[in-house]
CSV table of N, CA, C and O in Angstrom, one decimal:
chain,number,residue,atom,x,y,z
A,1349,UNK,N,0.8,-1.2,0.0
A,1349,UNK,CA,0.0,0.0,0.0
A,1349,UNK,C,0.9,1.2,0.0
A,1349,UNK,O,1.9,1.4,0.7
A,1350,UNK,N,0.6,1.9,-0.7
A,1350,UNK,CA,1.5,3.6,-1.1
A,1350,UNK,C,0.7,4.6,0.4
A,1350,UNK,O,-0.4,5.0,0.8
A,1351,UNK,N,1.6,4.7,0.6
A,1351,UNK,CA,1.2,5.9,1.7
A,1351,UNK,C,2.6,7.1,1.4
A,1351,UNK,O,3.8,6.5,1.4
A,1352,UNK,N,2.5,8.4,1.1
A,1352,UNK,CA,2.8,9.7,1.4
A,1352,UNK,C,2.9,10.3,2.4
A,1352,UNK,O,1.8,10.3,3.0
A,1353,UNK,N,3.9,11.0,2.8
A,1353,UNK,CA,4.1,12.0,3.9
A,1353,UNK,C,4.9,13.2,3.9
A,1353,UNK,O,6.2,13.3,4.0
A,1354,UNK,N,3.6,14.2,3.7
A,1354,UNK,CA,4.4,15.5,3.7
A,1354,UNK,C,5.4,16.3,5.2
A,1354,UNK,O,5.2,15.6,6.2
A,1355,UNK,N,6.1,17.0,5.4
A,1355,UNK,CA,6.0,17.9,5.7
A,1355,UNK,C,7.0,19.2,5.5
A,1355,UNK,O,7.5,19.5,4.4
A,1356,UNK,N,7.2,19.8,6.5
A,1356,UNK,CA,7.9,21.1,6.1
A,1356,UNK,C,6.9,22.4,6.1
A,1356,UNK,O,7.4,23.5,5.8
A,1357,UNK,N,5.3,22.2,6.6
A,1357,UNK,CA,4.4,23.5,6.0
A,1357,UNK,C,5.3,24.2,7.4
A,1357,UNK,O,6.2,24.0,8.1
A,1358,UNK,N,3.9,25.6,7.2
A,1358,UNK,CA,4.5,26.3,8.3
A,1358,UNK,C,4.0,27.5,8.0
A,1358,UNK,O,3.1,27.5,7.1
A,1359,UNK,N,4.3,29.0,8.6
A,1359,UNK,CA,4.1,30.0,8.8
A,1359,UNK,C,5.1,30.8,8.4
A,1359,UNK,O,6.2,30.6,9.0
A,1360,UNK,N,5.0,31.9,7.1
A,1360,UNK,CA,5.9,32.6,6.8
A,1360,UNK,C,5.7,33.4,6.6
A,1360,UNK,O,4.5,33.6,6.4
A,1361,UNK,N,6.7,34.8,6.4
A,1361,UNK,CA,6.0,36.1,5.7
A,1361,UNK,C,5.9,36.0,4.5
A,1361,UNK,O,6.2,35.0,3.8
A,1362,UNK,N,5.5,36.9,4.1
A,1362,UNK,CA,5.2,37.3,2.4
A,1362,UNK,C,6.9,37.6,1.9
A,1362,UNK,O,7.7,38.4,2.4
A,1363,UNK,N,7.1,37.1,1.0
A,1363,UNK,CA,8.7,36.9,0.7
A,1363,UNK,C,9.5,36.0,1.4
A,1363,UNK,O,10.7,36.2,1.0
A,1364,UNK,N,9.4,35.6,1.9
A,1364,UNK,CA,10.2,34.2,2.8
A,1364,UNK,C,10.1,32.8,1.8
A,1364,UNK,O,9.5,32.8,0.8
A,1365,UNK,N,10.5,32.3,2.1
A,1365,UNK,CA,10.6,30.7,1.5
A,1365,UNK,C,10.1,29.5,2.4
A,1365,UNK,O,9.8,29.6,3.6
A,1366,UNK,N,10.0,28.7,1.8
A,1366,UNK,CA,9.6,26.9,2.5
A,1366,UNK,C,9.8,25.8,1.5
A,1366,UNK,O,9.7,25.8,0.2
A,1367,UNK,N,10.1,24.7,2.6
A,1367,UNK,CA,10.6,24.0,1.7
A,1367,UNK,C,9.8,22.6,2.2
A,1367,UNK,O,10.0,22.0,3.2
A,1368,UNK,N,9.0,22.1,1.2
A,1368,UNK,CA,7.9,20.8,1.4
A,1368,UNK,C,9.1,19.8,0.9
A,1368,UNK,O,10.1,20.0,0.2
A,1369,UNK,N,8.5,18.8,1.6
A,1369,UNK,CA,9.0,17.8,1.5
A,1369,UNK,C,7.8,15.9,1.8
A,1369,UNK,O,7.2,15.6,2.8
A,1370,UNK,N,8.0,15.1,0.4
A,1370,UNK,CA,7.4,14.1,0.4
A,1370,UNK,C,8.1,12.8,1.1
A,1370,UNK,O,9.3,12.8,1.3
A,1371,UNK,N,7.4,11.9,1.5
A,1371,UNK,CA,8.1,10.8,1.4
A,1371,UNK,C,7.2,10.1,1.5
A,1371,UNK,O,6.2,10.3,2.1
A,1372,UNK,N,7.6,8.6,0.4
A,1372,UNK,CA,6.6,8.3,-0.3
A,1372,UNK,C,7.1,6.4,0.5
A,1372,UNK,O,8.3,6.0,0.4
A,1373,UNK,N,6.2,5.6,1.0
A,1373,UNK,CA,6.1,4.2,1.2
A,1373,UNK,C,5.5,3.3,0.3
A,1373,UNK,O,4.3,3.5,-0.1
A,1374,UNK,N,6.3,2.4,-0.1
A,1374,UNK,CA,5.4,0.8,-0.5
A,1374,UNK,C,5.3,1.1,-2.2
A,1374,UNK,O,4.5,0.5,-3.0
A,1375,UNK,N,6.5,2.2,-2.7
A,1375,UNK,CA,6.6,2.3,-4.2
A,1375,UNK,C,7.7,1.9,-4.5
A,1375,UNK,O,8.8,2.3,-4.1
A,1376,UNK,N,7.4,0.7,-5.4
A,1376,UNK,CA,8.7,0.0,-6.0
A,1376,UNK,C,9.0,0.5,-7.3
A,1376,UNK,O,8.2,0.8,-8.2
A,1377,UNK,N,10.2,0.5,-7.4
A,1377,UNK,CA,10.8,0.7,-8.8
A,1377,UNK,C,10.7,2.3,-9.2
A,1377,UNK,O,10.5,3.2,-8.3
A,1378,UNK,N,10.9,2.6,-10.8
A,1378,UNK,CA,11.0,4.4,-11.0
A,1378,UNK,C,9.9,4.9,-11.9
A,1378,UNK,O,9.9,6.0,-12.5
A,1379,UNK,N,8.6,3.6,-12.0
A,1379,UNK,CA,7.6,4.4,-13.1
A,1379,UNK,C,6.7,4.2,-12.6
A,1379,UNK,O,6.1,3.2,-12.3
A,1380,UNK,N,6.5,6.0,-12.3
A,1380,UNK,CA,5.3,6.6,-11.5
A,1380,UNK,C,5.8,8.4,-12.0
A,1380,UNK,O,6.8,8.8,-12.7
A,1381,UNK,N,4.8,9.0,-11.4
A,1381,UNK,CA,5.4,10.1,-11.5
A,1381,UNK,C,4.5,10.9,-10.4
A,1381,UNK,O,3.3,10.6,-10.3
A,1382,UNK,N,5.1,11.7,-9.6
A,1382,UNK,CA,4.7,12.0,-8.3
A,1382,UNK,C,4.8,13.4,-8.2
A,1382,UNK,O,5.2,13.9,-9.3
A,1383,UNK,N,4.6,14.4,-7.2
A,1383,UNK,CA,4.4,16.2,-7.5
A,1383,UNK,C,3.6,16.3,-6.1
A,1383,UNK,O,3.6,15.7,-5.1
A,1384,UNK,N,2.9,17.7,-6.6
A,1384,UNK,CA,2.2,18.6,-5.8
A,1384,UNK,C,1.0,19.5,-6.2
A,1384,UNK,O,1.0,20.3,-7.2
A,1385,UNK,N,-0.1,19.3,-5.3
A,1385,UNK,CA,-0.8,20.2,-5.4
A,1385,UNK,C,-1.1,21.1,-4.2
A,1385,UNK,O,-0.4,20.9,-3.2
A,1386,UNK,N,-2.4,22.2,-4.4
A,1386,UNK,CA,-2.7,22.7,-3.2
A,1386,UNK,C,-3.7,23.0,-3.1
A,1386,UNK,O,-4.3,23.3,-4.2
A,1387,UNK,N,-4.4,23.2,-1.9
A,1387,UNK,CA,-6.0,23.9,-1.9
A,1387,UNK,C,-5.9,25.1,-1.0
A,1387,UNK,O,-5.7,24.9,0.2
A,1388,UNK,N,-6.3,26.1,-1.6
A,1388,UNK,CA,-6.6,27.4,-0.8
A,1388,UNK,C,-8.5,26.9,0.3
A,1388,UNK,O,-9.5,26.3,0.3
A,1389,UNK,N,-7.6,27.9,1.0
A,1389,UNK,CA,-8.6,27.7,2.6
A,1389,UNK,C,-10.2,28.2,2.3
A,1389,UNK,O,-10.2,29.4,2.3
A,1390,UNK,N,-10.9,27.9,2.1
A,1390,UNK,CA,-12.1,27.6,2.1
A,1390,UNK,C,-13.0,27.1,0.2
A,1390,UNK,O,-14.1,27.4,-0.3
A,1391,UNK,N,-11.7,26.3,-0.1
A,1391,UNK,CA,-12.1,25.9,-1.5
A,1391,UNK,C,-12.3,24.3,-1.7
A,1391,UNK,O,-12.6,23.6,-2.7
A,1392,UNK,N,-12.2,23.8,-0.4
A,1392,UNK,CA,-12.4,22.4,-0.6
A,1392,UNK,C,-11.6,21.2,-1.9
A,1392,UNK,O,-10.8,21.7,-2.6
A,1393,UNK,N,-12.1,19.7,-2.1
A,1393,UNK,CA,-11.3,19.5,-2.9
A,1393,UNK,C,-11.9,20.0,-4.3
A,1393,UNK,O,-11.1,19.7,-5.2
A,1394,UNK,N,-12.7,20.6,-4.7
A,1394,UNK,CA,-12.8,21.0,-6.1
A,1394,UNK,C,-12.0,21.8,-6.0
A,1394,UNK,O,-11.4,21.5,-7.1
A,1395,UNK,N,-11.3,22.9,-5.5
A,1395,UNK,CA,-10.8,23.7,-5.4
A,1395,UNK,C,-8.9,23.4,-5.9
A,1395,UNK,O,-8.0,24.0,-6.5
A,1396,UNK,N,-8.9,22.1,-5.4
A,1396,UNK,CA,-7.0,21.7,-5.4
A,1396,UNK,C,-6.6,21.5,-6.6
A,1396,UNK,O,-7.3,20.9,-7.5
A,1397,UNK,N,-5.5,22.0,-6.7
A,1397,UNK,CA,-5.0,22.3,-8.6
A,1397,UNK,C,-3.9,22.1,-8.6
A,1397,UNK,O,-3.2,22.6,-7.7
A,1398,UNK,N,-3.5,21.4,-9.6
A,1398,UNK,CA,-1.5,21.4,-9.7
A,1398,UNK,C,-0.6,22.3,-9.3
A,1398,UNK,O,-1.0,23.5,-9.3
A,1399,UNK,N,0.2,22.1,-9.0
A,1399,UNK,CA,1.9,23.0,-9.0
A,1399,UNK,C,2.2,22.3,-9.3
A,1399,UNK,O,1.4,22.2,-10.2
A,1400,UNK,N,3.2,21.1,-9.4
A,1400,UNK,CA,4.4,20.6,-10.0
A,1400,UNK,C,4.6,19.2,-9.7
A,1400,UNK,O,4.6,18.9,-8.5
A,1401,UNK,N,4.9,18.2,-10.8
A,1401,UNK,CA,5.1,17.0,-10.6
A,1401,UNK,C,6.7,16.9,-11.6
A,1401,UNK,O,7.0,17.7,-12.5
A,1402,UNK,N,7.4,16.0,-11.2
A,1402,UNK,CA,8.6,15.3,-11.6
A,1402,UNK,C,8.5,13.6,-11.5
A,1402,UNK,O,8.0,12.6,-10.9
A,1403,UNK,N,9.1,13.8,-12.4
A,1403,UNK,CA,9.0,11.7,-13.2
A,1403,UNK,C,10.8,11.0,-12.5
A,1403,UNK,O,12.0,11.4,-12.6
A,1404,UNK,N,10.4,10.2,-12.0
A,1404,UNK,CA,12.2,9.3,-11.6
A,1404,UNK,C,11.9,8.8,-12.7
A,1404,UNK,O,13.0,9.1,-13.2
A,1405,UNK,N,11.4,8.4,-13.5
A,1405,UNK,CA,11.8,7.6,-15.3
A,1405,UNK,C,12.8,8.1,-16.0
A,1405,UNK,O,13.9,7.6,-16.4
A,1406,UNK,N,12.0,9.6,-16.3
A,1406,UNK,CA,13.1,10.2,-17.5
A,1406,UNK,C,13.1,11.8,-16.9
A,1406,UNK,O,13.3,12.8,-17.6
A,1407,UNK,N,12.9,11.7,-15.5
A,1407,UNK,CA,13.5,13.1,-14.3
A,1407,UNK,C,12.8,14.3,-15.3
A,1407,UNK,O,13.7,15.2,-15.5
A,1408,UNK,N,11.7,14.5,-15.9
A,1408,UNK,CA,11.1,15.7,-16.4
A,1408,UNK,C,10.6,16.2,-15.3
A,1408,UNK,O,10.7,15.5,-14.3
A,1409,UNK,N,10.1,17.2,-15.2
A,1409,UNK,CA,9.2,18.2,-14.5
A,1409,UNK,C,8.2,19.4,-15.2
A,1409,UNK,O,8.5,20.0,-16.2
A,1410,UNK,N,7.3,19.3,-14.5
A,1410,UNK,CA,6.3,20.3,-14.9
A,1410,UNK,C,5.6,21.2,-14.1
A,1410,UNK,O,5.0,20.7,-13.2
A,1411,UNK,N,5.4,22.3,-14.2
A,1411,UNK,CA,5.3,23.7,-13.7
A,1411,UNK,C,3.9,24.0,-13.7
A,1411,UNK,O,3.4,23.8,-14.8
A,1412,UNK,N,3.0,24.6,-12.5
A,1412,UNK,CA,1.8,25.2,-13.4
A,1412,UNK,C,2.1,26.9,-13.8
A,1412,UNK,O,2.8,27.6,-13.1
A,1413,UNK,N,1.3,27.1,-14.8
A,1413,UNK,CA,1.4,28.4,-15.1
A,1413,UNK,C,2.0,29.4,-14.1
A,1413,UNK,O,2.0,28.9,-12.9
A,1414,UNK,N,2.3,29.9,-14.2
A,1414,UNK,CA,3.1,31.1,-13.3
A,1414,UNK,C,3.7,30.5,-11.8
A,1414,UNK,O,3.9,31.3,-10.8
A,1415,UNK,N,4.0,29.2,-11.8
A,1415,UNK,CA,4.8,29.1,-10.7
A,1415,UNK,C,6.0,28.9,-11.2
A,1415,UNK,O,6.7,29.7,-10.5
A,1416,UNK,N,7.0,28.2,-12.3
A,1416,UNK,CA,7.8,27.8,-12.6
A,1416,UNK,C,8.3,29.3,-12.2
A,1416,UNK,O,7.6,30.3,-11.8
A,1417,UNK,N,9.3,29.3,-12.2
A,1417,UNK,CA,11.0,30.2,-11.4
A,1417,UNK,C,10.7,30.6,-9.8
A,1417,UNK,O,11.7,30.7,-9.0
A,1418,UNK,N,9.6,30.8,-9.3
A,1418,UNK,CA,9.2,30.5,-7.7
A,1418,UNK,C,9.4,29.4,-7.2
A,1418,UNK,O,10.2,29.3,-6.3
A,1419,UNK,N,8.5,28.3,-7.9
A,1419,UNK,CA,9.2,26.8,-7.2
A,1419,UNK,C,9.8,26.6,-7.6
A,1419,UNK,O,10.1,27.1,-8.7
A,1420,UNK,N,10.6,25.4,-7.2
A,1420,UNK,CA,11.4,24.5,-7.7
A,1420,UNK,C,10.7,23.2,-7.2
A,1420,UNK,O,10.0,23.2,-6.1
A,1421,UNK,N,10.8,21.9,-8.0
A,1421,UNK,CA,10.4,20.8,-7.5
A,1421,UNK,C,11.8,19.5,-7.9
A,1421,UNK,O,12.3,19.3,-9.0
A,1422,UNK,N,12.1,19.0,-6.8
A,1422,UNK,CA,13.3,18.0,-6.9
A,1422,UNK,C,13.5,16.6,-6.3
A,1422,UNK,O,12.6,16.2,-5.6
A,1423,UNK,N,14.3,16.0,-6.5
A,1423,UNK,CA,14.2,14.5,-6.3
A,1423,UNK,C,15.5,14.0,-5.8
A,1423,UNK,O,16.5,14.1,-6.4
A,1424,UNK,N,15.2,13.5,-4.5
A,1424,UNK,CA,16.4,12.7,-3.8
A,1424,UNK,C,17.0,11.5,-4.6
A,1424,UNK,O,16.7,10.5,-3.9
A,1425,UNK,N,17.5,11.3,-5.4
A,1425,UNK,CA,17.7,9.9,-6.1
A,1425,UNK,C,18.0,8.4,-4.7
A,1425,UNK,O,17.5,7.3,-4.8
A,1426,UNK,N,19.1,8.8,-3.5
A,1426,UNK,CA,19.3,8.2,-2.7
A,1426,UNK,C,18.0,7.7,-2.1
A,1426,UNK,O,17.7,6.5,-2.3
A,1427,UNK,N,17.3,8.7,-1.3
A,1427,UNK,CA,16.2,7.7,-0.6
A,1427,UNK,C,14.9,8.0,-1.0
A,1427,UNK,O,13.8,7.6,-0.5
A,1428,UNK,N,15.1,9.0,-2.6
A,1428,UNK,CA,13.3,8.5,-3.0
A,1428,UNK,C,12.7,10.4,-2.8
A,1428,UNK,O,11.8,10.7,-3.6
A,1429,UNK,N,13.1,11.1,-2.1
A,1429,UNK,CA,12.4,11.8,-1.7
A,1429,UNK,C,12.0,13.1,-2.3
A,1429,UNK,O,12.9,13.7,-2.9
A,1430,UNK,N,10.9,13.8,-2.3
A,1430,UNK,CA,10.5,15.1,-3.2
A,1430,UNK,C,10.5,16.0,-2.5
A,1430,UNK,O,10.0,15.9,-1.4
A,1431,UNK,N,11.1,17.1,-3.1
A,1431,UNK,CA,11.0,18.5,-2.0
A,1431,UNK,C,10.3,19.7,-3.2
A,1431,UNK,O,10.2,19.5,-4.4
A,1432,UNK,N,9.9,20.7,-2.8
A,1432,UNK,CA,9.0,21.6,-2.9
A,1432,UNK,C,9.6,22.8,-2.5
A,1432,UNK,O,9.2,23.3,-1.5
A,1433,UNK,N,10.7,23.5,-3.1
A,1433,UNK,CA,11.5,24.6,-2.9
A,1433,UNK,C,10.3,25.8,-3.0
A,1433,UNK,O,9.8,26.1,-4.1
A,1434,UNK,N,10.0,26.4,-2.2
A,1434,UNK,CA,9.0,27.5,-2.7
A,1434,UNK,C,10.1,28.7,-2.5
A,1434,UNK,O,11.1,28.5,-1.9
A,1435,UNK,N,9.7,29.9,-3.0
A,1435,UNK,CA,10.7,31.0,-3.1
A,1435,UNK,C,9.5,32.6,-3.0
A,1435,UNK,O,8.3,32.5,-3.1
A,1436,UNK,N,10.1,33.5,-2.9
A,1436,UNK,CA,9.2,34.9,-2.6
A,1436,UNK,C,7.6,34.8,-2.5
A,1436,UNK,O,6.8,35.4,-3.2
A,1437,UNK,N,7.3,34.0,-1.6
A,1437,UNK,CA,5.8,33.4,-1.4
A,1437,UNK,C,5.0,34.8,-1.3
A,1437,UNK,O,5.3,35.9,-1.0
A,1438,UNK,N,3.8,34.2,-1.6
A,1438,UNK,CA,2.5,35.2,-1.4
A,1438,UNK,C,1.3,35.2,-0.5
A,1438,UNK,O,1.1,34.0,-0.1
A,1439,UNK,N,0.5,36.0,0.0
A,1439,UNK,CA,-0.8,35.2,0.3
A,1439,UNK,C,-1.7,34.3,-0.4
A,1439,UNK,O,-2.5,33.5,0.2
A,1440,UNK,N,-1.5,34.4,-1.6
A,1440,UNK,CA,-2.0,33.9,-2.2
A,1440,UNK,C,-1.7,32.1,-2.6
A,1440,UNK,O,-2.5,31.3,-3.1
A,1441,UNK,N,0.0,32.1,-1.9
A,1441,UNK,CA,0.2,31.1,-1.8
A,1441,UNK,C,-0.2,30.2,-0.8
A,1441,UNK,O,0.1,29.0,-0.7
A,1442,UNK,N,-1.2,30.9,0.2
A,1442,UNK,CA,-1.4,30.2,1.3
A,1442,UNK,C,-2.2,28.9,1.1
A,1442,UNK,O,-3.1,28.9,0.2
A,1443,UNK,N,-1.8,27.6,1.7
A,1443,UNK,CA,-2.5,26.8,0.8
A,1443,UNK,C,-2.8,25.3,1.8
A,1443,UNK,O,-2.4,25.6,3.0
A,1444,UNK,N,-3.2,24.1,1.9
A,1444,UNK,CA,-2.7,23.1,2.5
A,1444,UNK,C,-1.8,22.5,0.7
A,1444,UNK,O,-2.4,22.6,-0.4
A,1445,UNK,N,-0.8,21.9,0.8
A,1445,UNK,CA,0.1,21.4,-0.2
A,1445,UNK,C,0.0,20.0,0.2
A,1445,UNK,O,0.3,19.8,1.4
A,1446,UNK,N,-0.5,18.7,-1.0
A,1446,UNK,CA,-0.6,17.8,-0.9
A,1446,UNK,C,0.4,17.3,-2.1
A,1446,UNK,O,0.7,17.8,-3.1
A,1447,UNK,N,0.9,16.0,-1.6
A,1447,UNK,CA,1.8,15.6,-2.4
A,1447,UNK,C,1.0,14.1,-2.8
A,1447,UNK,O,0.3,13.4,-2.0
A,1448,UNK,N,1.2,13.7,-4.5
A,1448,UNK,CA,0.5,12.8,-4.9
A,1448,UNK,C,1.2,12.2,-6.0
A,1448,UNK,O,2.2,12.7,-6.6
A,1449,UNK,N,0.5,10.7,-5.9
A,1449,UNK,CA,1.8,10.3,-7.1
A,1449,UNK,C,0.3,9.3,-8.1
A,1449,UNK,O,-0.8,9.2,-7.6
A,1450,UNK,N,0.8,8.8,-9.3
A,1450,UNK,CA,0.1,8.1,-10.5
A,1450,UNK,C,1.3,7.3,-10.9
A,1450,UNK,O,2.4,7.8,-10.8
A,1451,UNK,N,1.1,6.2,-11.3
A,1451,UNK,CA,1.4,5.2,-11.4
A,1451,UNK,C,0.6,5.0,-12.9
A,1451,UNK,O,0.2,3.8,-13.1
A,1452,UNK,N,0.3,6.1,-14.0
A,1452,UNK,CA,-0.5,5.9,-14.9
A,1452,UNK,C,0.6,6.2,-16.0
A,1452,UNK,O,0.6,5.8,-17.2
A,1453,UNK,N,1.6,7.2,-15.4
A,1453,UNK,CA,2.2,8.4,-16.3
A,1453,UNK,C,3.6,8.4,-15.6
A,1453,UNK,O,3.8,8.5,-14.4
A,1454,UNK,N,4.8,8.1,-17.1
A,1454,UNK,CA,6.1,7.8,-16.6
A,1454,UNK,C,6.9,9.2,-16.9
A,1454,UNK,O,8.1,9.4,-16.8
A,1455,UNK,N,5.8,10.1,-17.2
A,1455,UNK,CA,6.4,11.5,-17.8
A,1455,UNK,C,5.6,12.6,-17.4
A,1455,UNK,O,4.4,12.7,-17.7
A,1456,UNK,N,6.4,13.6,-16.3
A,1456,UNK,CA,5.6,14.6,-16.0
A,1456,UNK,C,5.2,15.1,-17.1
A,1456,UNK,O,5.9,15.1,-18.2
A,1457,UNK,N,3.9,15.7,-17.0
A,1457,UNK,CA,3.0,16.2,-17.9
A,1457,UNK,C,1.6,17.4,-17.2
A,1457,UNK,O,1.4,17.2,-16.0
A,1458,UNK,N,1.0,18.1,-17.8
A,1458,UNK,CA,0.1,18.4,-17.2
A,1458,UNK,C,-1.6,16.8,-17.2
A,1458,UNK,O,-2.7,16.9,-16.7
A,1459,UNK,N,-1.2,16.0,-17.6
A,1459,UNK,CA,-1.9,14.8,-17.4
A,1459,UNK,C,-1.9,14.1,-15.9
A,1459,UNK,O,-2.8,13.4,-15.6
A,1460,UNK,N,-0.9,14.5,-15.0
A,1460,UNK,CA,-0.6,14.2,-14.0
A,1460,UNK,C,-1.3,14.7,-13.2
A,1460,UNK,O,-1.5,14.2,-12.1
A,1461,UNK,N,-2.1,15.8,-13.6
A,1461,UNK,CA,-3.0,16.9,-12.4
A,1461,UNK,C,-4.5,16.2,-12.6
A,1461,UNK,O,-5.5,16.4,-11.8
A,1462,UNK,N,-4.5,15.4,-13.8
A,1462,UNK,CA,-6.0,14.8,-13.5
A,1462,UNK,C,-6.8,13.9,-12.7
A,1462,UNK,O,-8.0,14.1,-12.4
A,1463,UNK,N,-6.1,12.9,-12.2
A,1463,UNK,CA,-6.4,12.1,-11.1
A,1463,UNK,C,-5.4,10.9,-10.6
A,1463,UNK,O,-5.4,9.6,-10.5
A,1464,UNK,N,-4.6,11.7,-10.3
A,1464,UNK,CA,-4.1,11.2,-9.4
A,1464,UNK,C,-4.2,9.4,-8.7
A,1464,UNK,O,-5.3,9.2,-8.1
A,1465,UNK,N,-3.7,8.6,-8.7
A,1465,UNK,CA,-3.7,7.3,-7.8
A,1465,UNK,C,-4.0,7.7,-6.0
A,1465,UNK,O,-5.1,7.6,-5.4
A,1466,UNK,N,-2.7,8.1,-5.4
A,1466,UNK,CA,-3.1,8.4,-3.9
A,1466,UNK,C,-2.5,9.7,-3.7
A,1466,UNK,O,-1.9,10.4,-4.5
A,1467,UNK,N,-2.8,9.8,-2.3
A,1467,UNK,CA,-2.4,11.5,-1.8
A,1467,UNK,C,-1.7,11.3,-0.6
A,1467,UNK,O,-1.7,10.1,-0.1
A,1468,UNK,N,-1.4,12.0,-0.2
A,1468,UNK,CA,-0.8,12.1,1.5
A,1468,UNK,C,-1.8,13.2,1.9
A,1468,UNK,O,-2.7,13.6,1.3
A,1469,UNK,N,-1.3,13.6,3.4
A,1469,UNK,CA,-2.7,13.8,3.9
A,1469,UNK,C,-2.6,15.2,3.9
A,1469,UNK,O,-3.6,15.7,4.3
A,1470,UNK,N,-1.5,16.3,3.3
A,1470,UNK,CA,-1.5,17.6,3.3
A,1470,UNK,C,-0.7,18.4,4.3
A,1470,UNK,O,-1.0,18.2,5.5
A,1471,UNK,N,0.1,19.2,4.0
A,1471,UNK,CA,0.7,20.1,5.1
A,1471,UNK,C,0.3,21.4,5.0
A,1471,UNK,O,0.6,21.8,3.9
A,1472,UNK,N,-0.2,22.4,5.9
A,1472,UNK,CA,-0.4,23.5,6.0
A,1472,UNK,C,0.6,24.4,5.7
A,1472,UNK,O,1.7,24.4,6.3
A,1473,UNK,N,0.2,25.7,4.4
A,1473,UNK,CA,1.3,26.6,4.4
A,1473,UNK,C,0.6,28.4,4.5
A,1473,UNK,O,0.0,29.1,3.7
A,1474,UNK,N,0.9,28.5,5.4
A,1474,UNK,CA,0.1,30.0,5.5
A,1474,UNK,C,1.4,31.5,5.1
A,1474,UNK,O,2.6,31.6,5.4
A,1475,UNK,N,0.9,32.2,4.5
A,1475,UNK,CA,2.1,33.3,4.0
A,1475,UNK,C,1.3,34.3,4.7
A,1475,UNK,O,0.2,34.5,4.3
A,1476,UNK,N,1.8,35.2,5.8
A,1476,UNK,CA,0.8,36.5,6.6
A,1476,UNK,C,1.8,36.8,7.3
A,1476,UNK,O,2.6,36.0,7.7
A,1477,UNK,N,1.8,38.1,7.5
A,1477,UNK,CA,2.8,38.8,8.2
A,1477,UNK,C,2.5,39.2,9.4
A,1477,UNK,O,3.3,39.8,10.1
């Protein structure tokens, strides 16, 4: 059974950084492709929308619209693990960030944001001064 575990959320100002972090159990091998999304606070799950997934297959990555040079998204090759570089955060970035992986798709893509296999349970990121 695949279980996920974020964390790293937290409380920051507006311009500060954070840095999420996955770790992912009970996935064998390197074809899958795994990332992030988030849901702003009172949008529920219709609300949760991509940021960024990366593939261990063939190590692509993909951005949503206007986050690419804010985040960064990266891969531990040693023990497996995804991190979630955020950079000059906003309110707007306030978010719970869930990390999710598919086992459908060996190549990040925006196909990766459509449904997902499993999720982990979400870490809180608030940006307020």
């Amino acid at each position: 059974q695949v279980q996920l575990v974020e964390s790293g959320g937290g409380l920051v100002q507006p311009g500060g950084s954070l840095r999420l972090s996955c770790e992912a159990y009970g996935i064998n091998g390197d074809r899958y492709t795994i990332g992030w999304f988030r849901e702003p606070p009172g949008m529920g799950r219709e609300g949760r929308t991509g940021v960024s997934c990366i593939s261990p297959t063939d190590e692509s990555t993909y951005y949503a619209k206007d986050l690419e040079g804010r985040f960064i998204i990266s891969r531990d090759k040693e023990n497996g693990r995804v991190y979630l570089q955020m950079n000059n955060l906003n309110a707007e970035d306030t978010a719970v960030y869930y990390c999710a992986v598919d086992f459908d798709y060996y190549t990040c893509s925006p196909f990766f944001f459509i449904s997902p296999d499993s999720w982990g349970q979400g870490t809180q990121v608030t940006v307020s001064a």
